[in-house]
Amino acid sequence: GQQVMQIPQYQHVQEGEDFTTYCNSSTTLSNIQWYKQRPGGHPVFLIQLVKSGEVKKQKRLTFQFGEAKKNSSLHITATQTTDVGTYFCASPLQGAQKLVFGQGTRLTINP
Amino acid sequence: NAGVTQTPKFQVLKTGQSMTLQCAQDMNHEYMSWYRQDPGMGLRLIHYSVGAGITDQGEVPNGYNVSRSTTEDFPLRLLSAAPSQTSVYFCASSYWGRDAEAFFGQGTRLTVV
């Protein structure tokens, strides 16, 4: 099964509302990556978190890595229609190179 | 610099037919992988390769074969297509290393009837 569980599966918000998606793992992760997939498109890398408790920001997006390195979140402040898409977290399987993805959170926005 | 190129973009197969999905990258990446994407299932790893001549299974390898004869190419073969293999397939590549970001191709939408 997948190493990382992602919730929620779907989220619909009004434009201007905030949005958060969460990834959780039962094992310690070496790092966590976040990707965005626009409708009809392919996943595109957003950011990587490596350190315990790390917080990174990209404009209205805030990424956090938990202190135990078992969970992570992506928060979008004041969503815009350009934020529509599916957000995935991903992490290398322990002891291996292969990258395993969460189920993704599909974000839709009412303008 | 084209990145990761997948062909074809769309394909319809009849049950039992075979075909090869092509993937090529021009970034000299050691690591290449194939994922399938189904609604509600996210991206599931089919096969991956850490270099020419080396391949290994991912989470859902059954029904698929791969080979890696060159650094650039990583084709995915369906030997006998089944309706359960209807999906969107993505090829990805990255440098070797656990911190490497993955670059994805545009995807192949496959329908098996």
PDB file of C-alpha atoms in Angstrom:
ATOM      1  CA  GLY A   1       0.000   0.000   0.000  1.00  0.00           C
ATOM      2  CA  GLN A   2       0.918   3.638  -0.166  1.00  0.00           C
ATOM      3  CA  GLN A   3       3.294   5.039   2.350  1.00  0.00           C
ATOM      4  CA  VAL A   4       1.548   8.385   2.696  1.00  0.00           C
ATOM      5  CA  MET A   5      -2.144   9.011   3.254  1.00  0.00           C
ATOM      6  CA  GLN A   6      -3.547  12.310   2.049  1.00  0.00           C
ATOM      7  CA  ILE A   7      -6.764  14.020   3.115  1.00  0.00           C
ATOM      8  CA  PRO A   8      -9.216  15.287   2.126  1.00  0.00           C
ATOM      9  CA  GLN A   9      -9.764  13.674  -1.247  1.00  0.00           C
ATOM     10  CA  TYR A  10     -11.843  16.612  -2.472  1.00  0.00           C
ATOM     11  CA  GLN A  11     -12.266  20.205  -1.344  1.00  0.00           C
ATOM     12  CA  HIS A  12     -14.556  22.834  -2.802  1.00  0.00           C
ATOM     13  CA  VAL A  13     -14.147  26.430  -1.638  1.00  0.00           C
ATOM     14  CA  GLN A  14     -15.336  29.885  -2.495  1.00  0.00           C
ATOM     15  CA  GLU A  15     -12.716  32.083  -4.091  1.00  0.00           C
ATOM     16  CA  GLY A  16     -10.895  33.928  -1.341  1.00  0.00           C
ATOM     17  CA  GLU A  17     -11.293  31.160   1.234  1.00  0.00           C
ATOM     18  CA  ASP A  18      -8.339  29.260   2.588  1.00  0.00           C
ATOM     19  CA  PHE A  19      -7.485  25.650   1.735  1.00  0.00           C
ATOM     20  CA  THR A  20      -5.417  23.005   3.491  1.00  0.00           C
ATOM     21  CA  THR A  21      -4.421  19.471   2.531  1.00  0.00           C
ATOM     22  CA  TYR A  22      -2.673  17.023   4.846  1.00  0.00           C
ATOM     23  CA  CYS A  23      -0.331  14.085   4.399  1.00  0.00           C
ATOM     24  CA  ASN A  24       0.290  11.506   7.092  1.00  0.00           C
ATOM     25  CA  SER A  25       2.605   8.536   7.365  1.00  0.00           C
ATOM     26  CA  SER A  26       3.036   5.807   9.981  1.00  0.00           C
ATOM     27  CA  THR A  27       6.795   5.876   9.385  1.00  0.00           C
ATOM     28  CA  THR A  28       9.376   8.629   9.499  1.00  0.00           C
ATOM     29  CA  LEU A  29       9.877  10.246   6.128  1.00  0.00           C
ATOM     30  CA  SER A  30      13.282  11.302   4.817  1.00  0.00           C
ATOM     31  CA  ASN A  31      11.685  14.192   2.972  1.00  0.00           C
ATOM     32  CA  ILE A  32       8.355  15.168   1.474  1.00  0.00           C
ATOM     33  CA  GLN A  33       7.666  16.730  -1.888  1.00  0.00           C
ATOM     34  CA  TRP A  34       4.561  18.542  -3.077  1.00  0.00           C
ATOM     35  CA  TYR A  35       3.258  18.575  -6.625  1.00  0.00           C
ATOM     36  CA  LYS A  36       0.386  20.351  -8.380  1.00  0.00           C
ATOM     37  CA  GLN A  37      -1.540  18.921 -11.305  1.00  0.00           C
ATOM     38  CA  ARG A  38      -3.796  21.255 -13.250  1.00  0.00           C
ATOM     39  CA  PRO A  39      -6.920  19.710 -14.824  1.00  0.00           C
ATOM     40  CA  GLY A  40      -5.843  17.737 -17.896  1.00  0.00           C
ATOM     41  CA  GLY A  41      -2.186  18.317 -17.119  1.00  0.00           C
ATOM     42  CA  HIS A  42       0.720  16.520 -15.555  1.00  0.00           C
ATOM     43  CA  PRO A  43       2.127  16.820 -12.021  1.00  0.00           C
ATOM     44  CA  VAL A  44       4.556  19.682 -11.541  1.00  0.00           C
ATOM     45  CA  PHE A  45       6.980  19.917  -8.640  1.00  0.00           C
ATOM     46  CA  LEU A  46       6.259  22.693  -6.138  1.00  0.00           C
ATOM     47  CA  ILE A  47       8.640  22.228  -3.232  1.00  0.00           C
ATOM     48  CA  GLN A  48      10.544  19.805  -1.036  1.00  0.00           C
ATOM     49  CA  LEU A  49      10.799  19.746   2.754  1.00  0.00           C
ATOM     50  CA  VAL A  50      13.641  17.903   4.430  1.00  0.00           C
ATOM     51  CA  LYS A  51      14.134  19.142   8.003  1.00  0.00           C
ATOM     52  CA  SER A  52      12.001  18.400  11.035  1.00  0.00           C
ATOM     53  CA  GLY A  53       9.564  21.264  11.674  1.00  0.00           C
ATOM     54  CA  GLU A  54      10.494  22.981   8.414  1.00  0.00           C
ATOM     55  CA  VAL A  55       8.185  25.679   7.080  1.00  0.00           C
ATOM     56  CA  LYS A  56       8.485  27.114   3.591  1.00  0.00           C
ATOM     57  CA  LYS A  57       6.400  29.733   1.826  1.00  0.00           C
ATOM     58  CA  GLN A  58       5.725  30.445  -1.810  1.00  0.00           C
ATOM     59  CA  LYS A  59       3.555  33.561  -2.048  1.00  0.00           C
ATOM     60  CA  ARG A  60       0.140  32.400  -0.729  1.00  0.00           C
ATOM     61  CA  LEU A  61       1.265  28.774  -0.241  1.00  0.00           C
ATOM     62  CA  THR A  62       2.686  27.588   3.080  1.00  0.00           C
ATOM     63  CA  PHE A  63       4.258  24.150   3.416  1.00  0.00           C
ATOM     64  CA  GLN A  64       5.004  22.493   6.750  1.00  0.00           C
ATOM     65  CA  PHE A  65       6.857  19.341   7.749  1.00  0.00           C
ATOM     66  CA  GLY A  66       5.995  17.912  11.147  1.00  0.00           C
ATOM     67  CA  GLU A  67       8.426  17.708  14.026  1.00  0.00           C
ATOM     68  CA  ALA A  68       8.400  13.911  13.880  1.00  0.00           C
ATOM     69  CA  LYS A  69       8.689  13.979  10.074  1.00  0.00           C
ATOM     70  CA  LYS A  70       5.552  11.859   9.798  1.00  0.00           C
ATOM     71  CA  ASN A  71       3.153  14.481   8.516  1.00  0.00           C
ATOM     72  CA  SER A  72       3.041  17.493   6.276  1.00  0.00           C
ATOM     73  CA  SER A  73       0.561  20.110   5.164  1.00  0.00           C
ATOM     74  CA  LEU A  74       0.013  22.564   2.352  1.00  0.00           C
ATOM     75  CA  HIS A  75      -2.029  25.669   3.138  1.00  0.00           C
ATOM     76  CA  ILE A  76      -3.231  28.148   0.548  1.00  0.00           C
ATOM     77  CA  THR A  77      -4.346  31.545   1.803  1.00  0.00           C
ATOM     78  CA  ALA A  78      -7.114  33.384  -0.054  1.00  0.00           C
ATOM     79  CA  THR A  79      -7.539  30.956  -2.927  1.00  0.00           C
ATOM     80  CA  GLN A  80      -7.708  32.160  -6.505  1.00  0.00           C
ATOM     81  CA  THR A  81      -9.131  30.390  -9.550  1.00  0.00           C
ATOM     82  CA  THR A  82      -5.584  29.700 -10.702  1.00  0.00           C
ATOM     83  CA  ASP A  83      -5.172  27.415  -7.660  1.00  0.00           C
ATOM     84  CA  VAL A  84      -7.611  24.879  -9.119  1.00  0.00           C
ATOM     85  CA  GLY A  85      -6.089  21.421  -9.507  1.00  0.00           C
ATOM     86  CA  THR A  86      -5.004  18.340  -7.623  1.00  0.00           C
ATOM     87  CA  TYR A  87      -2.269  18.621  -5.010  1.00  0.00           C
ATOM     88  CA  PHE A  88      -0.113  15.602  -4.258  1.00  0.00           C
ATOM     89  CA  CYS A  89       2.397  14.886  -1.581  1.00  0.00           C
ATOM     90  CA  ALA A  90       5.147  12.353  -2.311  1.00  0.00           C
ATOM     91  CA  SER A  91       7.995  10.750  -0.446  1.00  0.00           C
ATOM     92  CA  PRO A  92      10.747   8.263  -1.225  1.00  0.00           C
ATOM     93  CA  LEU A  93      10.029   4.841   0.163  1.00  0.00           C
ATOM     94  CA  GLN A  94      12.296   4.122   3.120  1.00  0.00           C
ATOM     95  CA  GLY A  95      15.610   2.740   2.005  1.00  0.00           C
ATOM     96  CA  ALA A  96      14.721   3.141  -1.655  1.00  0.00           C
ATOM     97  CA  GLN A  97      14.801   5.699  -4.407  1.00  0.00           C
ATOM     98  CA  LYS A  98      11.269   5.144  -5.617  1.00  0.00           C
ATOM     99  CA  LEU A  99       8.870   8.001  -5.067  1.00  0.00           C
ATOM    100  CA  VAL A 100       5.456   7.126  -3.644  1.00  0.00           C
ATOM    101  CA  PHE A 101       2.544   9.538  -3.932  1.00  0.00           C
ATOM    102  CA  GLY A 102      -0.435  10.239  -1.736  1.00  0.00           C
ATOM    103  CA  GLN A 103      -3.922   9.947  -3.195  1.00  0.00           C
ATOM    104  CA  GLY A 104      -4.089  13.675  -3.885  1.00  0.00           C
ATOM    105  CA  THR A 105      -6.546  16.408  -2.935  1.00  0.00           C
ATOM    106  CA  ARG A 106      -8.621  17.831  -5.738  1.00  0.00           C
ATOM    107  CA  LEU A 107      -9.351  21.527  -5.197  1.00  0.00           C
ATOM    108  CA  THR A 108     -12.219  23.214  -6.996  1.00  0.00           C
ATOM    109  CA  ILE A 109     -13.082  26.883  -6.548  1.00  0.00           C
ATOM    110  CA  ASN A 110     -16.331  28.767  -6.949  1.00  0.00           C
ATOM    111  CA  PRO A 111     -15.518  32.216  -8.375  1.00  0.00           C
TER     112      PRO A 111
ATOM    113  CA  ASN B   1      15.482  20.891 -24.109  1.00  0.00           C
ATOM    114  CA  ALA B   2      12.241  18.876 -24.429  1.00  0.00           C
ATOM    115  CA  GLY B   3      12.244  17.356 -20.912  1.00  0.00           C
ATOM    116  CA  VAL B   4      10.206  14.154 -20.716  1.00  0.00           C
ATOM    117  CA  THR B   5       8.380  13.143 -23.892  1.00  0.00           C
ATOM    118  CA  GLN B   6       5.632  10.537 -23.930  1.00  0.00           C
ATOM    119  CA  THR B   7       3.967   9.034 -26.974  1.00  0.00           C
ATOM    120  CA  PRO B   8       1.219   8.510 -27.885  1.00  0.00           C
ATOM    121  CA  LYS B   9      -1.005  11.028 -26.061  1.00  0.00           C
ATOM    122  CA  PHE B  10      -4.149   8.955 -26.609  1.00  0.00           C
ATOM    123  CA  GLN B  11      -4.669   5.280 -27.427  1.00  0.00           C
ATOM    124  CA  VAL B  12      -7.618   2.918 -27.679  1.00  0.00           C
ATOM    125  CA  LEU B  13      -6.887  -0.803 -27.520  1.00  0.00           C
ATOM    126  CA  LYS B  14      -9.000  -3.884 -27.753  1.00  0.00           C
ATOM    127  CA  THR B  15      -8.789  -6.437 -24.967  1.00  0.00           C
ATOM    128  CA  GLY B  16      -5.859  -8.762 -25.603  1.00  0.00           C
ATOM    129  CA  GLN B  17      -3.908  -6.396 -27.815  1.00  0.00           C
ATOM    130  CA  SER B  18      -0.369  -5.426 -26.975  1.00  0.00           C
ATOM    131  CA  MET B  19       1.317  -2.061 -27.217  1.00  0.00           C
ATOM    132  CA  THR B  20       4.266  -0.050 -26.010  1.00  0.00           C
ATOM    133  CA  LEU B  21       4.074   3.371 -24.412  1.00  0.00           C
ATOM    134  CA  GLN B  22       7.179   5.361 -25.200  1.00  0.00           C
ATOM    135  CA  CYS B  23       9.038   7.639 -22.804  1.00  0.00           C
ATOM    136  CA  ALA B  24      12.193   9.593 -23.523  1.00  0.00           C
ATOM    137  CA  GLN B  25      14.066  12.219 -21.523  1.00  0.00           C
ATOM    138  CA  ASP B  26      16.917  14.484 -22.561  1.00  0.00           C
ATOM    139  CA  MET B  27      18.079  15.608 -19.111  1.00  0.00           C
ATOM    140  CA  ASN B  28      20.534  12.726 -18.549  1.00  0.00           C
ATOM    141  CA  HIS B  29      18.509  11.591 -15.549  1.00  0.00           C
ATOM    142  CA  GLU B  30      19.471   8.257 -14.010  1.00  0.00           C
ATOM    143  CA  TYR B  31      16.083   7.542 -12.488  1.00  0.00           C
ATOM    144  CA  MET B  32      12.953   6.928 -14.562  1.00  0.00           C
ATOM    145  CA  SER B  33       9.558   5.620 -13.549  1.00  0.00           C
ATOM    146  CA  TRP B  34       6.064   4.860 -14.753  1.00  0.00           C
ATOM    147  CA  TYR B  35       2.873   5.728 -12.865  1.00  0.00           C
ATOM    148  CA  ARG B  36      -0.756   5.155 -13.567  1.00  0.00           C
ATOM    149  CA  GLN B  37      -3.410   7.595 -12.399  1.00  0.00           C
ATOM    150  CA  ASP B  38      -6.947   6.506 -11.673  1.00  0.00           C
ATOM    151  CA  PRO B  39      -9.732   8.564 -10.034  1.00  0.00           C
ATOM    152  CA  GLY B  40      -9.402   8.516  -6.256  1.00  0.00           C
ATOM    153  CA  MET B  41      -6.221   6.420  -6.390  1.00  0.00           C
ATOM    154  CA  GLY B  42      -3.617   9.074  -6.927  1.00  0.00           C
ATOM    155  CA  LEU B  43      -0.418   8.142  -8.751  1.00  0.00           C
ATOM    156  CA  ARG B  44       0.588   4.520  -8.348  1.00  0.00           C
ATOM    157  CA  LEU B  45       4.084   3.371  -9.240  1.00  0.00           C
ATOM    158  CA  ILE B  46       4.224   0.606 -11.850  1.00  0.00           C
ATOM    159  CA  HIS B  47       7.939   0.120 -12.557  1.00  0.00           C
ATOM    160  CA  TYR B  48      11.061   2.143 -12.111  1.00  0.00           C
ATOM    161  CA  SER B  49      14.698   2.154 -13.183  1.00  0.00           C
ATOM    162  CA  VAL B  50      17.787   3.576 -11.491  1.00  0.00           C
ATOM    163  CA  GLY B  51      19.932   3.342 -14.608  1.00  0.00           C
ATOM    164  CA  ALA B  52      20.444   1.587 -17.920  1.00  0.00           C
ATOM    165  CA  GLY B  53      20.026  -2.154 -17.551  1.00  0.00           C
ATOM    166  CA  ILE B  54      18.386  -1.916 -14.108  1.00  0.00           C
ATOM    167  CA  THR B  55      14.643  -2.081 -13.509  1.00  0.00           C
ATOM    168  CA  ASP B  56      12.458  -2.952 -10.552  1.00  0.00           C
ATOM    169  CA  GLN B  57       8.786  -3.317  -9.672  1.00  0.00           C
ATOM    170  CA  GLY B  58       6.646  -0.679  -8.067  1.00  0.00           C
ATOM    171  CA  GLU B  59       3.263  -0.995  -6.364  1.00  0.00           C
ATOM    172  CA  VAL B  60       1.211  -2.277  -9.323  1.00  0.00           C
ATOM    173  CA  PRO B  61       3.546  -4.093 -11.776  1.00  0.00           C
ATOM    174  CA  ASN B  62       1.269  -6.925 -12.933  1.00  0.00           C
ATOM    175  CA  GLY B  63       0.451  -6.834 -16.642  1.00  0.00           C
ATOM    176  CA  TYR B  64       3.338  -4.497 -17.490  1.00  0.00           C
ATOM    177  CA  ASN B  65       6.921  -4.984 -18.627  1.00  0.00           C
ATOM    178  CA  VAL B  66       9.738  -2.479 -18.882  1.00  0.00           C
ATOM    179  CA  SER B  67      13.318  -2.370 -20.084  1.00  0.00           C
ATOM    180  CA  ARG B  68      16.024   0.283 -19.930  1.00  0.00           C
ATOM    181  CA  SER B  69      18.602  -0.205 -22.654  1.00  0.00           C
ATOM    182  CA  THR B  70      19.667   3.459 -22.708  1.00  0.00           C
ATOM    183  CA  THR B  71      19.681   6.309 -20.207  1.00  0.00           C
ATOM    184  CA  GLU B  72      17.218   8.269 -22.344  1.00  0.00           C
ATOM    185  CA  ASP B  73      14.452   5.734 -23.004  1.00  0.00           C
ATOM    186  CA  PHE B  74      12.138   3.779 -20.720  1.00  0.00           C
ATOM    187  CA  PRO B  75       9.300   2.089 -22.638  1.00  0.00           C
ATOM    188  CA  LEU B  76       6.325   0.463 -20.918  1.00  0.00           C
ATOM    189  CA  ARG B  77       4.856  -2.618 -22.559  1.00  0.00           C
ATOM    190  CA  LEU B  78       1.363  -3.994 -22.129  1.00  0.00           C
ATOM    191  CA  LEU B  79       1.520  -7.608 -23.276  1.00  0.00           C
ATOM    192  CA  SER B  80      -2.212  -8.373 -23.301  1.00  0.00           C
ATOM    193  CA  ALA B  81      -4.342  -5.333 -22.549  1.00  0.00           C
ATOM    194  CA  ALA B  82      -7.257  -5.637 -20.136  1.00  0.00           C
ATOM    195  CA  PRO B  83     -10.071  -3.147 -19.373  1.00  0.00           C
ATOM    196  CA  SER B  84      -8.576  -2.750 -15.863  1.00  0.00           C
ATOM    197  CA  GLN B  85      -5.570  -1.113 -17.519  1.00  0.00           C
ATOM    198  CA  THR B  86      -7.685   1.791 -18.736  1.00  0.00           C
ATOM    199  CA  SER B  87      -5.949   4.724 -17.112  1.00  0.00           C
ATOM    200  CA  VAL B  88      -3.737   7.742 -17.607  1.00  0.00           C
ATOM    201  CA  TYR B  89      -0.063   6.797 -17.651  1.00  0.00           C
ATOM    202  CA  PHE B  90       2.722   9.155 -16.671  1.00  0.00           C
ATOM    203  CA  CYS B  91       6.427   8.721 -17.149  1.00  0.00           C
ATOM    204  CA  ALA B  92       8.757  10.631 -14.831  1.00  0.00           C
ATOM    205  CA  SER B  93      12.485  11.129 -14.534  1.00  0.00           C
ATOM    206  CA  SER B  94      14.879  12.612 -12.010  1.00  0.00           C
ATOM    207  CA  TYR B  95      18.497  12.691 -10.984  1.00  0.00           C
ATOM    208  CA  TRP B  96      19.641   9.946  -8.674  1.00  0.00           C
ATOM    209  CA  GLY B  97      19.199  10.834  -5.039  1.00  0.00           C
ATOM    210  CA  ARG B  98      16.385  10.893  -2.529  1.00  0.00           C
ATOM    211  CA  ASP B  99      16.082  14.674  -2.708  1.00  0.00           C
ATOM    212  CA  ALA B 100      15.594  14.823  -6.454  1.00  0.00           C
ATOM    213  CA  GLU B 101      12.427  16.338  -7.856  1.00  0.00           C
ATOM    214  CA  ALA B 102      10.567  14.354 -10.493  1.00  0.00           C
ATOM    215  CA  PHE B 103       9.828  15.726 -13.970  1.00  0.00           C
ATOM    216  CA  PHE B 104       6.737  14.306 -15.617  1.00  0.00           C
ATOM    217  CA  GLY B 105       5.749  13.752 -19.208  1.00  0.00           C
ATOM    218  CA  GLN B 106       2.424  14.960 -20.582  1.00  0.00           C
ATOM    219  CA  GLY B 107       0.767  11.592 -20.044  1.00  0.00           C
ATOM    220  CA  THR B 108      -0.866   8.916 -22.198  1.00  0.00           C
ATOM    221  CA  ARG B 109      -4.601   8.379 -21.896  1.00  0.00           C
ATOM    222  CA  LEU B 110      -5.237   4.691 -22.587  1.00  0.00           C
ATOM    223  CA  THR B 111      -8.646   3.100 -23.044  1.00  0.00           C
ATOM    224  CA  VAL B 112      -9.026  -0.661 -23.306  1.00  0.00           C
ATOM    225  CA  VAL B 113     -12.366  -1.822 -24.682  1.00  0.00           C
TER     226      VAL B 113
END
